[in-house]
Amino acid sequence: MELPFAEAWKIKMVETIRKSTREEREQWLEEAHNNIFMLKSDQVYIDLCTDSGTGAMSDRQWSAMMMGDESYAGARSFFHFRDTVRDITGFEYVIPTHQGRAAENVLFSAIIKPGMVVPGNAHFDTTKGHIEFRKAKAIDVTIPEAHDTQLELPFKGNVSLELLKKVLEENKGNVPVMILTVTNNTVGGQPVSMQNIREVCALCHEYGVPVNMDSARFIENAYFIKTREEGYQDKTIAEIAREMFSYADSMTMSAKKDGLVNMGGFIATRKQDWYEAAKAFCIPFEGFLTYGGMNGRDMDALAVGLRENLEFDMIETRIRQVQYLASKLDEYGIPYQRPAGGHAIFVDADKILTKVPKEEFPAQTLTCELYLEAGIRACEIGYVLADRDPVTRENRFGGLDFVRLCIPRRVYTNNHMDVIAAALKNVFDRRDTITRGLEITWEAELMRHFTCQFRRLK
Ligand code: F0G
């Protein structure tokens, strides 16, 4: 008999989580103004809010923490971290930062000026925020097929070369950088193929435009290349990652994802001019060049985490867990962005709560229903997150309306996946009885989803 698949780790330390009653959750959600970001984590049973900084570190990482050198300048920990990043990516210049958006802040301060245009495959919201904050424009050049949730494509995060060429052609001399996000979080944790990476970088270079890889989940992307793209089956994850970076000019990384740490980030590049320019912003924003917002011990843990996650069995365990959850949703007929993403399942709320008008925010409503059902905290990636149009102040209903079930690394077991799927099925089975959604009673002007307040309509 063939042995079944199982995790590439065993558990050394556990953390208690608690169930609650429906009555408690009704009250807590009311107090949180129907916004899951306002809940206390103790009010949550299974937390799928994000995979960012929520993973479990290994014994090897915890022991590396003990070796941290907390010197202000020239810490040993920095050199461990820098040499590891150099070795994995091939980028010579490395600047540590406290997280991904800080890397964006430091690099973009050096290279993006008002009026410029920055194409990318669905920039993550902080990335877009840092571009718009500088009065520049972010243009999405993801393949249009990514918006058909039921279409199965192996590399749904790809860039449309046609759309990219149009932007480059129309904005000659005004594009400081192209941002290639691997995997593409915004369209559902979908990977970008090696062929697309190669072609995108070649096209940008033809126009003299450097490419920055937003690499929060580059190891997940490399896994998908290995398992889905012709010619990569026999290469290691490390070899594939190295090839991905070989075409690009730089990377920004939120190490809180594929770095397997709870906090951290960095910029790495082969461009000496960018390095020199960015250095000047690292010191005032983040800290001196050999710590940039991280503790020495965190840099040591990150160096170990990156190596560990590049091991095939480790990343396979991660991706297979997300795919396991997807197989349960398939069994129950629950629609989501297909195929399953690397870090999350993006449930297609529009196709489930068909009786809730878009003005009443179906995905936010479904997020609340899932919490009330079983204390599971998912997160809306939909009409609330899309914010209002800056000019007309109308809600932006043009995009997709997802509930993201985001899976922390090495934290939950497949029994938890079964609970998540069953809870969602229970809501799904009574979907036709859910006819009203939510009304916004208070909202911030930008990035409203974190603090927005809602009233449940009856
Ligand atoms: N880029 C991508 C693709 C991301 O997904 C994130 C964060 C960032 C940059 C910013 O990094 O949080 O370290 O400052 N994504 C998290 C999420 C928050 O839940 O998807 P950060």
XYZ file of N, CA and C in Angstrom, residues 102-192:
273
model
N 8.184 48.450 4.557
C 9.316 49.314 4.888
C 10.370 49.226 3.780
N 10.537 48.033 3.223
C 11.450 47.867 2.079
C 10.934 48.692 0.901
N 9.613 48.663 0.706
C 9.007 49.467 -0.375
C 9.252 50.948 -0.106
N 9.040 51.359 1.115
C 9.205 52.769 1.478
C 10.628 53.249 1.193
N 11.602 52.453 1.598
C 13.007 52.846 1.420
C 13.374 52.864 -0.067
N 13.052 51.798 -0.786
C 13.436 51.752 -2.212
C 12.680 52.795 -3.029
N 11.358 52.887 -2.804
C 10.555 53.809 -3.623
C 10.927 55.268 -3.344
N 11.349 55.569 -2.113
C 11.780 56.938 -1.804
C 12.934 57.322 -2.713
N 13.751 56.317 -3.049
C 14.933 56.599 -3.866
C 14.611 56.677 -5.352
N 13.564 55.989 -5.825
C 13.417 55.866 -7.288
C 12.087 56.362 -7.881
N 11.051 56.556 -7.052
C 9.754 56.956 -7.636
C 9.471 58.439 -7.358
N 9.151 59.173 -8.435
C 8.886 60.609 -8.309
C 7.455 60.909 -8.776
N 6.893 62.046 -8.366
C 5.517 62.388 -8.763
C 5.324 62.328 -10.284
N 4.157 61.822 -10.680
C 3.822 61.781 -12.109
C 4.326 60.549 -12.833
N 5.132 59.727 -12.156
C 5.657 58.530 -12.822
C 4.602 57.415 -12.862
N 4.885 56.399 -13.663
C 3.946 55.293 -13.848
C 4.656 53.984 -13.500
N 3.996 53.132 -12.696
C 4.614 51.875 -12.258
C 3.701 50.690 -12.583
N 3.986 49.984 -13.699
C 3.166 48.813 -14.008
C 3.515 47.621 -13.109
N 2.558 46.720 -12.929
C 2.802 45.532 -12.119
C 1.645 44.561 -12.229
N 1.878 43.297 -11.829
C 0.786 42.317 -11.843
C 0.038 42.403 -10.514
N -0.933 43.308 -10.459
C -1.783 43.540 -9.283
C -0.946 43.839 -8.038
N -0.429 45.058 -7.950
C 0.364 45.487 -6.797
C -0.389 45.193 -5.492
N 0.316 44.687 -4.515
C -0.289 44.517 -3.186
C -0.688 45.894 -2.648
N -1.677 45.968 -1.725
C -2.197 47.291 -1.333
C -1.168 48.250 -0.720
N -0.193 47.731 0.067
C 0.809 48.667 0.617
C 1.743 49.142 -0.498
N 1.995 48.267 -1.465
C 2.863 48.622 -2.592
C 2.200 49.742 -3.385
N 0.919 49.531 -3.669
C 0.141 50.535 -4.388
C 0.095 51.827 -3.566
N -0.106 51.674 -2.273
C -0.157 52.828 -1.370
C 1.132 53.638 -1.433
N 2.275 52.949 -1.422
C 3.557 53.654 -1.457
C 3.798 54.328 -2.809
N 3.229 53.779 -3.870
C 3.349 54.418 -5.189
C 2.460 55.668 -5.217
N 1.203 55.501 -4.787
C 0.243 56.618 -4.853
C 0.602 57.731 -3.866
N 1.161 57.343 -2.739
C 1.603 58.324 -1.742
C 2.638 59.274 -2.370
N 3.399 58.761 -3.341
C 4.413 59.588 -4.024
C 3.844 60.262 -5.268
N 2.518 60.268 -5.365
C 1.813 60.908 -6.491
C 2.211 60.286 -7.834
N 2.529 59.016 -7.804
C 2.780 58.266 -9.035
C 1.582 57.341 -9.250
N 1.554 56.644 -10.405
C 0.380 55.839 -10.742
C 0.746 54.364 -10.877
N -0.019 53.503 -10.220
C 0.187 52.055 -10.343
C -0.784 51.527 -11.397
N -0.268 50.812 -12.392
C -1.158 50.250 -13.422
C -1.065 48.723 -13.411
N -2.230 48.083 -13.285
C -2.286 46.614 -13.231
C -2.202 46.026 -14.639
N -1.222 45.147 -14.834
C -1.066 44.497 -16.143
C -1.147 42.967 -16.028
N -1.924 42.493 -15.050
C -2.145 41.044 -14.915
C -2.962 40.557 -16.115
N -2.775 39.302 -16.500
C -3.588 38.739 -17.596
C -5.083 38.842 -17.241
N -5.921 39.268 -18.190
C -7.349 39.456 -17.892
C -8.033 38.155 -17.450
N -7.522 36.999 -17.912
C -8.138 35.703 -17.552
C -8.117 35.469 -16.039
N -7.253 36.158 -15.323
C -7.154 35.966 -13.869
C -8.453 36.343 -13.174
N -9.286 37.124 -13.851
C -10.516 37.587 -13.212
C -11.693 36.639 -13.406
N -11.483 35.573 -14.188
C -12.523 34.549 -14.313
C -12.197 33.472 -13.276
N -12.935 33.478 -12.164
C -12.529 32.628 -11.030
C -12.634 31.134 -11.329
N -13.465 30.770 -12.298
C -13.679 29.339 -12.542
C -12.736 28.745 -13.596
N -11.910 29.606 -14.180
C -10.958 29.160 -15.201
C -9.715 28.581 -14.527
N -9.352 27.336 -14.892
C -8.168 26.695 -14.293
C -6.945 26.987 -15.150
N -6.056 27.832 -14.688
C -4.812 28.110 -15.410
C -3.651 27.850 -14.463
N -2.580 27.215 -14.965
C -1.471 26.894 -14.052
C -0.747 28.141 -13.545
N -0.719 29.205 -14.352
C 0.004 30.430 -13.949
C -0.890 31.650 -14.121
N -1.876 31.706 -13.240
C -2.904 32.741 -13.333
C -2.414 34.095 -12.814
N -1.193 34.122 -12.259
C -0.639 35.384 -11.763
C 0.178 36.119 -12.815
N 0.281 35.528 -14.010
C 1.139 36.072 -15.071
C 0.798 37.502 -15.479
N 1.801 38.120 -16.090
C 1.650 39.460 -16.665
C 1.209 39.316 -18.116
N 0.309 40.194 -18.557
C -0.022 40.272 -19.979
C 1.058 41.112 -20.656
N 1.805 40.483 -21.562
C 2.899 41.199 -22.238
C 2.343 42.336 -23.096
N 1.149 42.103 -23.608
C 0.497 43.101 -24.450
C 0.169 44.363 -23.640
N -0.449 44.154 -22.474
C -0.789 45.305 -21.615
C 0.473 46.013 -21.133
N 1.487 45.216 -20.767
C 2.741 45.801 -20.267
C 3.402 46.639 -21.364
N 3.437 46.088 -22.589
C 4.077 46.800 -23.703
C 3.393 48.143 -23.953
N 2.068 48.120 -23.849
C 1.291 49.350 -24.077
C 1.699 50.420 -23.049
N 1.789 50.022 -21.781
C 2.164 50.976 -20.723
C 3.587 51.499 -20.963
N 4.499 50.601 -21.320
C 5.895 51.015 -21.539
C 6.008 51.959 -22.738
N 5.245 51.640 -23.761
C 5.271 52.429 -24.996
C 4.695 53.833 -24.758
N 3.579 53.879 -24.020
C 2.903 55.171 -23.807
C 3.586 56.053 -22.762
N 4.516 55.480 -21.993
C 5.117 56.255 -20.895
C 6.643 56.218 -20.944
N 7.165 56.236 -22.149
C 8.623 56.157 -22.307
C 9.321 57.236 -21.494
N 10.352 56.808 -20.758
C 11.128 57.763 -19.964
C 10.473 58.130 -18.647
N 9.281 57.552 -18.388
C 8.558 57.925 -17.168
C 8.204 56.710 -16.303
N 8.837 55.565 -16.596
C 8.592 54.354 -15.802
C 9.887 54.013 -15.048
N 9.926 54.262 -13.732
C 11.171 54.045 -12.997
C 11.436 52.568 -12.701
N 10.351 51.756 -12.671
C 10.473 50.350 -12.278
C 9.189 49.607 -12.641
N 9.326 48.307 -12.908
C 8.146 47.452 -13.065
C 8.127 46.528 -11.853
N 6.953 46.275 -11.288
C 6.896 45.416 -10.096
C 6.241 44.077 -10.408
N 7.028 43.030 -10.269
C 6.559 41.678 -10.568
C 6.365 40.948 -9.238
N 5.114 40.672 -8.888
C 4.811 40.080 -7.589
C 4.664 38.559 -7.710
N 5.515 37.836 -6.965
C 5.502 36.368 -7.000
C 5.331 35.834 -5.576
N 4.300 35.027 -5.363
C 3.114 34.836 -6.186
C 2.241 36.099 -6.155
N 1.315 36.174 -7.086
C 0.415 37.317 -7.188
C -0.679 37.163 -6.123
N -0.509 37.881 -5.019
C -1.422 37.764 -3.871
C -2.823 38.221 -4.230
N -2.895 39.392 -4.837
C -4.185 40.059 -5.053
C -5.148 39.236 -5.910
N -4.646 38.483 -6.894
C -5.573 37.669 -7.692
C -5.711 36.245 -7.131
N -5.236 36.020 -5.920
C -5.516 34.729 -5.292
C -4.299 33.861 -5.022
N -3.154 34.474 -4.786
C -1.963 33.671 -4.488
C -1.553 32.835 -5.687
N -1.746 33.392 -6.879
C -1.509 32.648 -8.125
C -0.071 32.867 -8.617
N 0.581 31.797 -9.096
C 1.992 31.911 -9.491
C 2.219 32.557 -10.856
N 3.475 32.938 -11.075
C 3.944 33.486 -12.352
C 4.938 32.463 -12.909
